[in-house]
mmCIF file of C-alpha atoms and ligand atoms in Angstrom:
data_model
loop_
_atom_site.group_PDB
_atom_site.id
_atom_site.type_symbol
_atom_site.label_atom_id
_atom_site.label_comp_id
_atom_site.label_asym_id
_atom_site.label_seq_id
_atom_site.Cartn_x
_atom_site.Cartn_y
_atom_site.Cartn_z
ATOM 1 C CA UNK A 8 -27.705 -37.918 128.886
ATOM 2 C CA UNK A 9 -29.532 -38.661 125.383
ATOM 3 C CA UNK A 10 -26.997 -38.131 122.644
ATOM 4 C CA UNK A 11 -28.476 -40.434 119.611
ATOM 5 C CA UNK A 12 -31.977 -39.773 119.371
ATOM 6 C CA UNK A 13 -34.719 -42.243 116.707
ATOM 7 C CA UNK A 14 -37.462 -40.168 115.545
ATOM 8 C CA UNK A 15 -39.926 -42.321 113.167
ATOM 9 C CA UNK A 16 -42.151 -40.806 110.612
ATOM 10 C CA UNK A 17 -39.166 -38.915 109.397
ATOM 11 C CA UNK A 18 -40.420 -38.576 105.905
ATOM 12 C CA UNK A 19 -43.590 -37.365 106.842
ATOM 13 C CA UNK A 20 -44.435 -33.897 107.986
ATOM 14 C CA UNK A 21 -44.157 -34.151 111.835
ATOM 15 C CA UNK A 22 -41.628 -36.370 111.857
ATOM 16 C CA UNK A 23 -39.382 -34.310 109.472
ATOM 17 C CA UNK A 24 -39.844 -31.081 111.653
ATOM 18 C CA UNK A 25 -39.060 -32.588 114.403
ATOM 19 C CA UNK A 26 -35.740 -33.994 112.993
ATOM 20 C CA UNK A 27 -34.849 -30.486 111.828
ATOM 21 C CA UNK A 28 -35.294 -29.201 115.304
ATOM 22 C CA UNK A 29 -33.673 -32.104 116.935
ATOM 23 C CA UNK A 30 -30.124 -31.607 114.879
ATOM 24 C CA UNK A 31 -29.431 -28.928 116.621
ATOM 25 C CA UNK A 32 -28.741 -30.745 119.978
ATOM 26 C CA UNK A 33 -28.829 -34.413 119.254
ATOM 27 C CA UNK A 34 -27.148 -36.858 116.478
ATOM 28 C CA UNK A 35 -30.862 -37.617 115.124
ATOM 29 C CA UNK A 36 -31.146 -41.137 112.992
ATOM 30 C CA UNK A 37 -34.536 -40.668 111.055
ATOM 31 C CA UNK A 38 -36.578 -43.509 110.033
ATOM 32 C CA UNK A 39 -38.747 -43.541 107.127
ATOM 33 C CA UNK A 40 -40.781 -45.863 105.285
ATOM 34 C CA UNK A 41 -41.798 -45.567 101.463
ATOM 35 C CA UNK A 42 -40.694 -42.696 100.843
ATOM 36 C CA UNK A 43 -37.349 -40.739 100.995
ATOM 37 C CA UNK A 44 -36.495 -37.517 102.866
ATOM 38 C CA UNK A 45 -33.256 -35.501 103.548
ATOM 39 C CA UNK A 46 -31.745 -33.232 106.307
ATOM 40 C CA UNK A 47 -28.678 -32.143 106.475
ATOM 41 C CA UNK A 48 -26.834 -33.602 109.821
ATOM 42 C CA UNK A 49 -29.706 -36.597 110.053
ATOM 43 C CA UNK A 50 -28.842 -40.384 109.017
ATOM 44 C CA UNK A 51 -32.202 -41.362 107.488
ATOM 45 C CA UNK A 52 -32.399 -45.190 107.529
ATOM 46 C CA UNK A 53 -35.262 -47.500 105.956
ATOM 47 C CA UNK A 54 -37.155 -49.206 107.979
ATOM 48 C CA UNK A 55 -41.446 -51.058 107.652
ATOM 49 C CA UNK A 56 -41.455 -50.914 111.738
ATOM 50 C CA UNK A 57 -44.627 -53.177 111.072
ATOM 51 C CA UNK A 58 -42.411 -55.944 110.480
ATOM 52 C CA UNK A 59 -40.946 -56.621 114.234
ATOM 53 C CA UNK A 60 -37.639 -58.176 113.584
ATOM 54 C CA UNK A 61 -37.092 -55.493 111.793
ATOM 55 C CA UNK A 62 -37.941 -52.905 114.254
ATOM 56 C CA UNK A 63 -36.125 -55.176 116.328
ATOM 57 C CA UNK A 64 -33.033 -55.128 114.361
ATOM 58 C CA UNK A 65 -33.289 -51.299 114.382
ATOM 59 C CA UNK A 66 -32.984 -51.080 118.059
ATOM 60 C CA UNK A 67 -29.764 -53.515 118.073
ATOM 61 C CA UNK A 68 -27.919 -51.660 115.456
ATOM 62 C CA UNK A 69 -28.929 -47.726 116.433
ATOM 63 C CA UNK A 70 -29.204 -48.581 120.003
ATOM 64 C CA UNK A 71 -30.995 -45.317 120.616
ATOM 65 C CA UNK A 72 -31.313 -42.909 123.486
ATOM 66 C CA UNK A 73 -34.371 -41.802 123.294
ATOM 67 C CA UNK A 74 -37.114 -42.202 120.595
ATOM 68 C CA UNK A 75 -40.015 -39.805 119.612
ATOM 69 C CA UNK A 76 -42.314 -42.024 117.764
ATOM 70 C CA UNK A 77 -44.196 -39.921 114.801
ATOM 71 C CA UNK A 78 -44.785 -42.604 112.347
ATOM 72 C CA UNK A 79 -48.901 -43.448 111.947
ATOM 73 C CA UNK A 80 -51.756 -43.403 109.706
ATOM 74 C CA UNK A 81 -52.309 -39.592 110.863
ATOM 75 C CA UNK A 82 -55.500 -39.201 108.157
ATOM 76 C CA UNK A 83 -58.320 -39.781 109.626
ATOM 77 C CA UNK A 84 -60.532 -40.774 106.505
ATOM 78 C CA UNK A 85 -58.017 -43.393 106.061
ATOM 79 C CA UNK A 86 -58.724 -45.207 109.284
ATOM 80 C CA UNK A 87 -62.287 -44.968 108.929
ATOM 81 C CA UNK A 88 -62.091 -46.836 105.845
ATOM 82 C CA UNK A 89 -58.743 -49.117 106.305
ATOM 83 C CA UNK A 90 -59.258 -49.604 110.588
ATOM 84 C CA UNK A 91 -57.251 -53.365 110.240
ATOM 85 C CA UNK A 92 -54.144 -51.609 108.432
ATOM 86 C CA UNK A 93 -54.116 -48.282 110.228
ATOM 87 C CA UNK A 94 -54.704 -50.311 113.556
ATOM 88 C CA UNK A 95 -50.923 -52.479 112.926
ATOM 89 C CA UNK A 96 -49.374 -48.971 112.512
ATOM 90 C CA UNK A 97 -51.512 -46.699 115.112
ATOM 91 C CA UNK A 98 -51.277 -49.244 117.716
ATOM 92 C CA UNK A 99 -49.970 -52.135 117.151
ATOM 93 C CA UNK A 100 -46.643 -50.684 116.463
ATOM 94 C CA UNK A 101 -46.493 -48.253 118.996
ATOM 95 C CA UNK A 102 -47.182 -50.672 121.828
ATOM 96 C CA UNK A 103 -44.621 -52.449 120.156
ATOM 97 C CA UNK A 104 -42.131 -49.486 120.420
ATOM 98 C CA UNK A 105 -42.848 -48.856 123.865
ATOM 99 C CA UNK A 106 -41.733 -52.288 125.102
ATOM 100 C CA UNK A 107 -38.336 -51.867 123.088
ATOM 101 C CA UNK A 108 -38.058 -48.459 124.919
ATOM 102 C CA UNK A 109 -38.641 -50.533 128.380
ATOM 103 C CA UNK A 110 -36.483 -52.973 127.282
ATOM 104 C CA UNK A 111 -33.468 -50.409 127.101
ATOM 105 C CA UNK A 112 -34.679 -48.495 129.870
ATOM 106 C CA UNK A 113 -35.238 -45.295 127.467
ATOM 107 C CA UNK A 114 -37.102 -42.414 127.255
ATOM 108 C CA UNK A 115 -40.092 -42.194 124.619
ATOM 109 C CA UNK A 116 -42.710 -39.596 123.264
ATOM 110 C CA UNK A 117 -45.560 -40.696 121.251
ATOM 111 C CA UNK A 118 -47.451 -38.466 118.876
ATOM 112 C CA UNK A 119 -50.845 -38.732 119.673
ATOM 113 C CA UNK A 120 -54.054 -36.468 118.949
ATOM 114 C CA UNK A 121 -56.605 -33.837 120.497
ATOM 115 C CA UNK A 122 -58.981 -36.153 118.532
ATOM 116 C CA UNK A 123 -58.716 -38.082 121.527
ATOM 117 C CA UNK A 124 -61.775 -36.090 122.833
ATOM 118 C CA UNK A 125 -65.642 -35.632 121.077
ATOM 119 C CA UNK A 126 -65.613 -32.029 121.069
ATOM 120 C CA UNK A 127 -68.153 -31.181 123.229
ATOM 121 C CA UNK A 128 -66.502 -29.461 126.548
ATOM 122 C CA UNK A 129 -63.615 -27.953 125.278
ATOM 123 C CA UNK A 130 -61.078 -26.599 126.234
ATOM 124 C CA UNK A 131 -59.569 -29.706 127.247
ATOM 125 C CA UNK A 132 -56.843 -31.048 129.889
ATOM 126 C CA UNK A 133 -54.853 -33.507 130.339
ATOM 127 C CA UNK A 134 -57.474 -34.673 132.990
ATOM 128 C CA UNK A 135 -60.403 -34.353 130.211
ATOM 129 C CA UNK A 136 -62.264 -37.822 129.796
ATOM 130 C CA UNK A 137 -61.449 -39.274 126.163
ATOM 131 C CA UNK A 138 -64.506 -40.095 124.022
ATOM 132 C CA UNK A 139 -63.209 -40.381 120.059
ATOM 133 C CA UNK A 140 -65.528 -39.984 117.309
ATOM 134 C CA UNK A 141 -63.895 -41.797 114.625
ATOM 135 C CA UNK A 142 -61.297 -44.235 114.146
ATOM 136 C CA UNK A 143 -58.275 -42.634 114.379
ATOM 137 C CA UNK A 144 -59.285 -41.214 117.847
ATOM 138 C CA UNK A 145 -60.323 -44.688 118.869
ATOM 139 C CA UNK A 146 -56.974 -46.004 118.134
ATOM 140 C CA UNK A 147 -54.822 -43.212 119.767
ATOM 141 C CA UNK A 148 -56.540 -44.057 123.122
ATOM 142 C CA UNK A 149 -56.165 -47.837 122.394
ATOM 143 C CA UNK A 150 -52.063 -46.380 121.719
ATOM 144 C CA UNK A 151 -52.082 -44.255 124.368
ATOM 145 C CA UNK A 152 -53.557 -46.794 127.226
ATOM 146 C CA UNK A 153 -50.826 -49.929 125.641
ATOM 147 C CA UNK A 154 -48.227 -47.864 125.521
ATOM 148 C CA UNK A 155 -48.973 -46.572 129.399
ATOM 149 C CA UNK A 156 -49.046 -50.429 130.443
ATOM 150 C CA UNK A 157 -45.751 -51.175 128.953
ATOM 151 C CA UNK A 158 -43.495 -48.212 129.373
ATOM 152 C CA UNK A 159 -42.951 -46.059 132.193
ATOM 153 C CA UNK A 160 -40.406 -43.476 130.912
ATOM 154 C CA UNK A 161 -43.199 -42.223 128.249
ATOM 155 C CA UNK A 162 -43.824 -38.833 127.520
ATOM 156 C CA UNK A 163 -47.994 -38.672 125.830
ATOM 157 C CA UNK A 164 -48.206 -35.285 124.013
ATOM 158 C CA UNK A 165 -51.407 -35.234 122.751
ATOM 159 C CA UNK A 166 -50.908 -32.788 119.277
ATOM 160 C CA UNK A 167 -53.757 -30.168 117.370
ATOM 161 C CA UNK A 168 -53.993 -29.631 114.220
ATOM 162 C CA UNK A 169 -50.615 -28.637 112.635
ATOM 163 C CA UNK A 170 -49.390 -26.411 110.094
ATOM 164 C CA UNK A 171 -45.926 -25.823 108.391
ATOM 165 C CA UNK A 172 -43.297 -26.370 105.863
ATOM 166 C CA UNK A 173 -43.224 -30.025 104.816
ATOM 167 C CA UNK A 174 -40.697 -32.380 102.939
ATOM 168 C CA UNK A 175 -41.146 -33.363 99.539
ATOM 169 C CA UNK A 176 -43.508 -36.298 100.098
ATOM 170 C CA UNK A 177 -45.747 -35.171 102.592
ATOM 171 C CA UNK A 178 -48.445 -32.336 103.566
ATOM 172 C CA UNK A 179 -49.740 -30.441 106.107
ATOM 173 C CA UNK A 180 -53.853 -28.773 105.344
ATOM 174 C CA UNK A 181 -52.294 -25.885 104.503
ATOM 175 C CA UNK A 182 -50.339 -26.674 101.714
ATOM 176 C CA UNK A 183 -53.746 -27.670 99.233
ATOM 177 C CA UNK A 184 -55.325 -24.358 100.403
ATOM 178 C CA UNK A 185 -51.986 -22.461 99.345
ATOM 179 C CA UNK A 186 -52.163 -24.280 95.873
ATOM 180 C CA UNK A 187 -55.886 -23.420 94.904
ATOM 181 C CA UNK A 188 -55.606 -19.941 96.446
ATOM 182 C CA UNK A 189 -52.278 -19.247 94.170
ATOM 183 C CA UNK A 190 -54.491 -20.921 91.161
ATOM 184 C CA UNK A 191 -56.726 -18.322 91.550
ATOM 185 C CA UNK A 192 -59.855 -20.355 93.837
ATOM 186 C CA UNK A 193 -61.764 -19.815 95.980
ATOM 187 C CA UNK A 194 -61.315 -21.679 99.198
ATOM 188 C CA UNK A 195 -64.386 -22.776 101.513
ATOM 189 C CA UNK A 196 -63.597 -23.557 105.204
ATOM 190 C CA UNK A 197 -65.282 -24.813 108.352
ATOM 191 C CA UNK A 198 -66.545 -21.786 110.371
ATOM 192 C CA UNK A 199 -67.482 -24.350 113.292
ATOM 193 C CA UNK A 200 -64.633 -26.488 113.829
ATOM 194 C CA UNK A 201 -62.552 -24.942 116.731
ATOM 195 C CA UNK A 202 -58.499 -26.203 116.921
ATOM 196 C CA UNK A 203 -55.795 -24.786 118.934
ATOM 197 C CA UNK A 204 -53.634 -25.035 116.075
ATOM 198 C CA UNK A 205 -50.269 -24.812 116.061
ATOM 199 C CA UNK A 206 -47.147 -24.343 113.672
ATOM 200 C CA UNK A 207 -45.225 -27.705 113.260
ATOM 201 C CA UNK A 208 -41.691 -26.194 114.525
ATOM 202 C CA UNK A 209 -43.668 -25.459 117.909
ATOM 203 C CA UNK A 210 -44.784 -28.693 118.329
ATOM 204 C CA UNK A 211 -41.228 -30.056 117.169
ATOM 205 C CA UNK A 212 -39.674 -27.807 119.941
ATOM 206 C CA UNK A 213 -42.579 -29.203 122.377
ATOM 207 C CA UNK A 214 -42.186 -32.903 121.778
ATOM 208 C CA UNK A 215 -38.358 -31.986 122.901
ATOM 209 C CA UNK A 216 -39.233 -30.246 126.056
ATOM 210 C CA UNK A 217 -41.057 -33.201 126.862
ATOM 211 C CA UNK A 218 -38.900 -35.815 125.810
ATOM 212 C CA UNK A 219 -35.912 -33.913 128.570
ATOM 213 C CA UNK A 220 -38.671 -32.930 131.098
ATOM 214 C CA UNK A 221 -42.176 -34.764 131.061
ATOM 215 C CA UNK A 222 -43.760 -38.071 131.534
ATOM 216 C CA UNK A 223 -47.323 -39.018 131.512
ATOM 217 C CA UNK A 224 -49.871 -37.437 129.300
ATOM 218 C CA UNK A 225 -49.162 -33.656 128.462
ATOM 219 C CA UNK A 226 -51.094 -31.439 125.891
ATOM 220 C CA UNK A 227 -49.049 -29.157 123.372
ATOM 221 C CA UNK A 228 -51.759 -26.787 121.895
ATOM 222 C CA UNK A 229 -51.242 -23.129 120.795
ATOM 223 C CA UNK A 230 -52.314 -19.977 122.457
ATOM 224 C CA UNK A 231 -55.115 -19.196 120.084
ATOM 225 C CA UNK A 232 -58.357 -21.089 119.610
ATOM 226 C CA UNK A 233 -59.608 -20.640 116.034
ATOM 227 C CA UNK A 234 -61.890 -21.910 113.187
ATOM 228 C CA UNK A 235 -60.346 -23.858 110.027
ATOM 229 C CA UNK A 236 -61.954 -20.255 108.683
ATOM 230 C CA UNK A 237 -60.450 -18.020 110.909
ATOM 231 C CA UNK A 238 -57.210 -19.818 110.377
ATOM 232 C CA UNK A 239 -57.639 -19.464 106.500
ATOM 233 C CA UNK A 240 -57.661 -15.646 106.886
ATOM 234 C CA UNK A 241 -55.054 -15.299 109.008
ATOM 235 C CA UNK A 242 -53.325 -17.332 106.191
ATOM 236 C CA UNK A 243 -54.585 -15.103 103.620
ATOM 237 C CA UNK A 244 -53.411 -12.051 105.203
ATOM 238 C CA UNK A 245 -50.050 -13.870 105.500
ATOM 239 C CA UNK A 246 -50.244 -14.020 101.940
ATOM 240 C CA UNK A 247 -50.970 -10.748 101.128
ATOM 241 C CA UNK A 248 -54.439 -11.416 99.486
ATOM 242 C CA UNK A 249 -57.997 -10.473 100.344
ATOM 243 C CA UNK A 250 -60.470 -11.785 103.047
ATOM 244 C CA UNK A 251 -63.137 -12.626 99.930
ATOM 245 C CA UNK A 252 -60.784 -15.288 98.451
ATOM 246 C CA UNK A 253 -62.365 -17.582 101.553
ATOM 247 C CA UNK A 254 -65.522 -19.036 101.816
ATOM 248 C CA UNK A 255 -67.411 -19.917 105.652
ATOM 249 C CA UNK A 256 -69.115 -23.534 105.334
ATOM 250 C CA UNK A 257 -70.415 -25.682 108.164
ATOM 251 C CA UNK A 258 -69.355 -29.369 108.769
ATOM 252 C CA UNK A 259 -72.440 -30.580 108.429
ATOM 253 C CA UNK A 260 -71.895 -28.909 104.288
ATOM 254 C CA UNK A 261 -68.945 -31.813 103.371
ATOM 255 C CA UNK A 262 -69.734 -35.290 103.608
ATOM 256 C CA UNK A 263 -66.654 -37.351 105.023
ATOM 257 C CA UNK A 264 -65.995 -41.121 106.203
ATOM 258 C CA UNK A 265 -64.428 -39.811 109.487
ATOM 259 C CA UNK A 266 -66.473 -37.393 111.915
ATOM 260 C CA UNK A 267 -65.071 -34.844 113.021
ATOM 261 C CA UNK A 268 -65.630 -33.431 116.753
ATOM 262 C CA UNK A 269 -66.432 -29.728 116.851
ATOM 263 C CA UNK A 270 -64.283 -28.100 119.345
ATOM 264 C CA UNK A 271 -61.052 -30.298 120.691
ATOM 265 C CA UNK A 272 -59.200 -26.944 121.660
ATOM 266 C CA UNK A 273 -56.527 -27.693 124.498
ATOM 267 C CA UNK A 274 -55.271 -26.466 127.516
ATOM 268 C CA UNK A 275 -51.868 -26.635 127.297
ATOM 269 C CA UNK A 276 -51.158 -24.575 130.397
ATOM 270 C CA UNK A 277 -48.950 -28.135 131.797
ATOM 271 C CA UNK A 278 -46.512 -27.562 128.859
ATOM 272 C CA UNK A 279 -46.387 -23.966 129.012
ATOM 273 C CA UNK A 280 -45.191 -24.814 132.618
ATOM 274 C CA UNK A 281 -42.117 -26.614 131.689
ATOM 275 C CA UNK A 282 -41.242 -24.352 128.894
ATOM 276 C CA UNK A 283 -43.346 -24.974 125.869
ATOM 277 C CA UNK A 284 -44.483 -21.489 124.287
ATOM 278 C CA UNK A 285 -45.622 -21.570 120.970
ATOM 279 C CA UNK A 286 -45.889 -18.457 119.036
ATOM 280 C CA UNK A 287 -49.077 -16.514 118.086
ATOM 281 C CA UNK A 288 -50.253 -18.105 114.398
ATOM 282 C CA UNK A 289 -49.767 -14.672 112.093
ATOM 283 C CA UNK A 290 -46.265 -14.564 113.478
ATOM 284 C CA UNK A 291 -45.486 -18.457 112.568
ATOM 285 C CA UNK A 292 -47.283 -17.898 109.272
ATOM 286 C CA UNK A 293 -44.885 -15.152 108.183
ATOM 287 C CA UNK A 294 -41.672 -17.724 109.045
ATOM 288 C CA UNK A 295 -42.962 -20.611 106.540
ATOM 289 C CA UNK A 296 -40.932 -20.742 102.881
ATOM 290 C CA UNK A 297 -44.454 -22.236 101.597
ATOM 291 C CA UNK A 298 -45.975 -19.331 101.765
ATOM 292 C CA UNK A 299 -43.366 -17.234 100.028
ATOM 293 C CA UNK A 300 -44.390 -16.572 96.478
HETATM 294 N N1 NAP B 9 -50.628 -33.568 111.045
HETATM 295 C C1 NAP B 9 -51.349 -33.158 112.064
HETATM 296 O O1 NAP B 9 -51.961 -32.068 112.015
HETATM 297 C C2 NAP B 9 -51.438 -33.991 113.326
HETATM 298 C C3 NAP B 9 -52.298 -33.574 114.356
HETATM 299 C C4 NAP B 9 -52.331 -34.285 115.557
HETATM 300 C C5 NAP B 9 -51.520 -35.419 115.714
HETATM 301 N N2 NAP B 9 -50.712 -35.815 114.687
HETATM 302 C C6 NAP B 9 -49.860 -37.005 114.904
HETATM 303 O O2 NAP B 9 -48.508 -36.635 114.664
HETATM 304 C C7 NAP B 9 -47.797 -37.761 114.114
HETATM 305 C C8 NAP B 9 -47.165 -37.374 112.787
HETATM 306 O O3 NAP B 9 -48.205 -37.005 111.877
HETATM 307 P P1 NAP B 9 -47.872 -36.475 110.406
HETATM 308 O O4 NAP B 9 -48.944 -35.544 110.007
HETATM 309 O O5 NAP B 9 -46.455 -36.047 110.349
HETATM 310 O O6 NAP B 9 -48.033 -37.833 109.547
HETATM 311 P P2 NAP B 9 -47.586 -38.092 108.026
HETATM 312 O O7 NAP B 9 -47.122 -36.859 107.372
HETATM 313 O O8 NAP B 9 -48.735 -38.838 107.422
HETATM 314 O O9 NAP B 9 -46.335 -39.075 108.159
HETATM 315 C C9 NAP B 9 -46.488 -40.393 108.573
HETATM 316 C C10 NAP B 9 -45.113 -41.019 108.692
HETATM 317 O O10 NAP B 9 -45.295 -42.355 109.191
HETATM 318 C C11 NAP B 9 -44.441 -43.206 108.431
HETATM 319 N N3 NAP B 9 -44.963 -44.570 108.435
HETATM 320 C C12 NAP B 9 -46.249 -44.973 108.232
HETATM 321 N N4 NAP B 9 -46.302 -46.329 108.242
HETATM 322 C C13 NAP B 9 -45.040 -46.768 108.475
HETATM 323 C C14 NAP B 9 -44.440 -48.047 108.585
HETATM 324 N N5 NAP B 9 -45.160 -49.173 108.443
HETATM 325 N N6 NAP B 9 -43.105 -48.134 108.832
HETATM 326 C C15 NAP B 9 -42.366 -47.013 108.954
HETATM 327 N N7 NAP B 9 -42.861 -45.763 108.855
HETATM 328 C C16 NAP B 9 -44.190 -45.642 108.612
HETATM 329 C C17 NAP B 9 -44.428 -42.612 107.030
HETATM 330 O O11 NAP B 9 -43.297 -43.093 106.322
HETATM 331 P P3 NAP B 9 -43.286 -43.164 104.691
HETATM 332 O O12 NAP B 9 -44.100 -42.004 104.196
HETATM 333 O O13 NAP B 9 -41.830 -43.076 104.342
HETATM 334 O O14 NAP B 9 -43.901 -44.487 104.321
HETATM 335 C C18 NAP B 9 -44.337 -41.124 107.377
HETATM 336 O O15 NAP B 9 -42.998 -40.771 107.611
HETATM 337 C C19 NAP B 9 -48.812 -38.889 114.013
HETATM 338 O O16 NAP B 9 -48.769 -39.676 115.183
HETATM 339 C C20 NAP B 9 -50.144 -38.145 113.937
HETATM 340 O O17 NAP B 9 -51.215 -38.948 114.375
HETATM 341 C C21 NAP B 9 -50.643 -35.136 113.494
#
């Protein structure tokens, strides 16, 4: 039975959700990095996991049930242009993880990323054959295939694009559009890049499902496939405001270090098999405090 559960990247906005959700059943220990987060009911310890004996140490004195791993370099402009740093984090580390999870004989879900996949046969399974088109993709799979290799109680739940309320120090892409929109700006979004987005509790509640009941790779998507645009109206309805305050641009309009596939929409038909049913996005929307005036 898991009763003490690690979840890393517990100051960030995943990782932070997920510890939330994760109170209510298990004594959660949180670890976070630079910067500080609270919960009520978590012990958040500090912790560089780059540093092995360290992350070493960690396992000794927490002696964990079960870990879900959330800590990474999750922007993918920043591994474009920092691959050697992001790499120690994004990979490095979780191999790392995954043999201290052997090691104890422990169950383990890693975080990793529909960007997995170039975009151009969505929607995708767990069967679909992995072709990244930037960094960060590239280094999930090298996670992902490590990790495999070195662990065999390891849930894979490969994550969309996420939205939600956040801790202090981190962000999720809706929180800048909330911020210009309430400043009175107009916001321009991509009309052709397709997600199956989904709210961050969702995924939270999915990473647990899998943690209890999965193993291997396993895709945790929502029901709806939309555009960053369509998304931003739905948001804007949410809000109360008009359609006009959004703006349809094409990817090919914003000039970025990572590229971006088109359409990485999932099916996450697996998951919804074992329990996993995230809720339609207006309907998440209207639960979030950050979009409360
Ligand atoms: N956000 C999304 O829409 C999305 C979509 C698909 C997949 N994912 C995946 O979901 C996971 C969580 O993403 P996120 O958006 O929550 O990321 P995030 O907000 O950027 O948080 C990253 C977390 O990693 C921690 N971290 C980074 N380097 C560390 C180190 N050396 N030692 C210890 N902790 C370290 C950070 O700690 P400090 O801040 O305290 O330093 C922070 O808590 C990642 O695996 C990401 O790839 C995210």
């Amino acid at each position: 039975m898991i009763k003490k559960l690690l979840v890393t990247g517990a100051s960030g906005f995943l990782g932070w959700n997920v510890c939330r959700a994760a109170s209510r059943k298990y004594s959660v220990i949180g670890v976070r990095n630079n910067h500080d987060a609270d919960l009520p009911g978590v012990t958040f310890v500090k912790c560089d996991l780059t540093q092995y004996t360290s992350l070493k140490a960690l396992f000794q004195t927490t002696r964990p049930d079960a870990v879900i791993h959330c800590a990474a370099i999750s922007s993918p402009n920043t591994c474009q242009q920092h691959t050697s740093e992001a790499y120690k984090v994004n990979v490095t580390l979780s191999s790392s993880i995954a043999g201290l999870c052997s090691e104890r004989d422990i169950p383990l879900v890693f975080t990793s990323s529909d960007m997995v996949f170039d975009g151009t046969e969505a929607p995708y399974d767990e069967g679909g054959i992995v072709c990244p088109v930037n960094v960060y993709g590239q280094q999930k799979v090298a996670a992902e295939l490590e990790m495999q290799v070195r662990h065999e109680q390891l849930a894979i739940c490969r994550l969309p694009l996420m939205y939600g309320d956040v801790p202090a120090c981190a962000t999720s892409f809706i929180q800048p559009w909330i911020k210009q929109i309430r400043a009175g700006e107009k916001i321009s979004l991509f009309k052709d890049e397709i997600r199956t987005v989904v709210s961050a509790s969702d995924a939270a509640a999915g990473l647990i499902i899998a943690l209890e009941r999965a193993r291997g790779i396993i895709h945790l998507g929502g029901k709806e496939r939309v555009s960053r645009y369509d998304f931003g109206l739905k948001l804007i309805d949410a809000m109360g405001l008009s359609s006009e305050v959004a703006a349809p641009i094409s990817q090919k309009d914003i000039k970025m270090s990572a590229p971006r596939p088109a359409d990485v929409s999932l099916n996450s038909s697996k998951a919804f098999s074992i329990g996993y049913s995230p809720g339609l996005i207006k309907e998440e929307l209207l639960k979030l405090n950050c979009i409360k005036g």
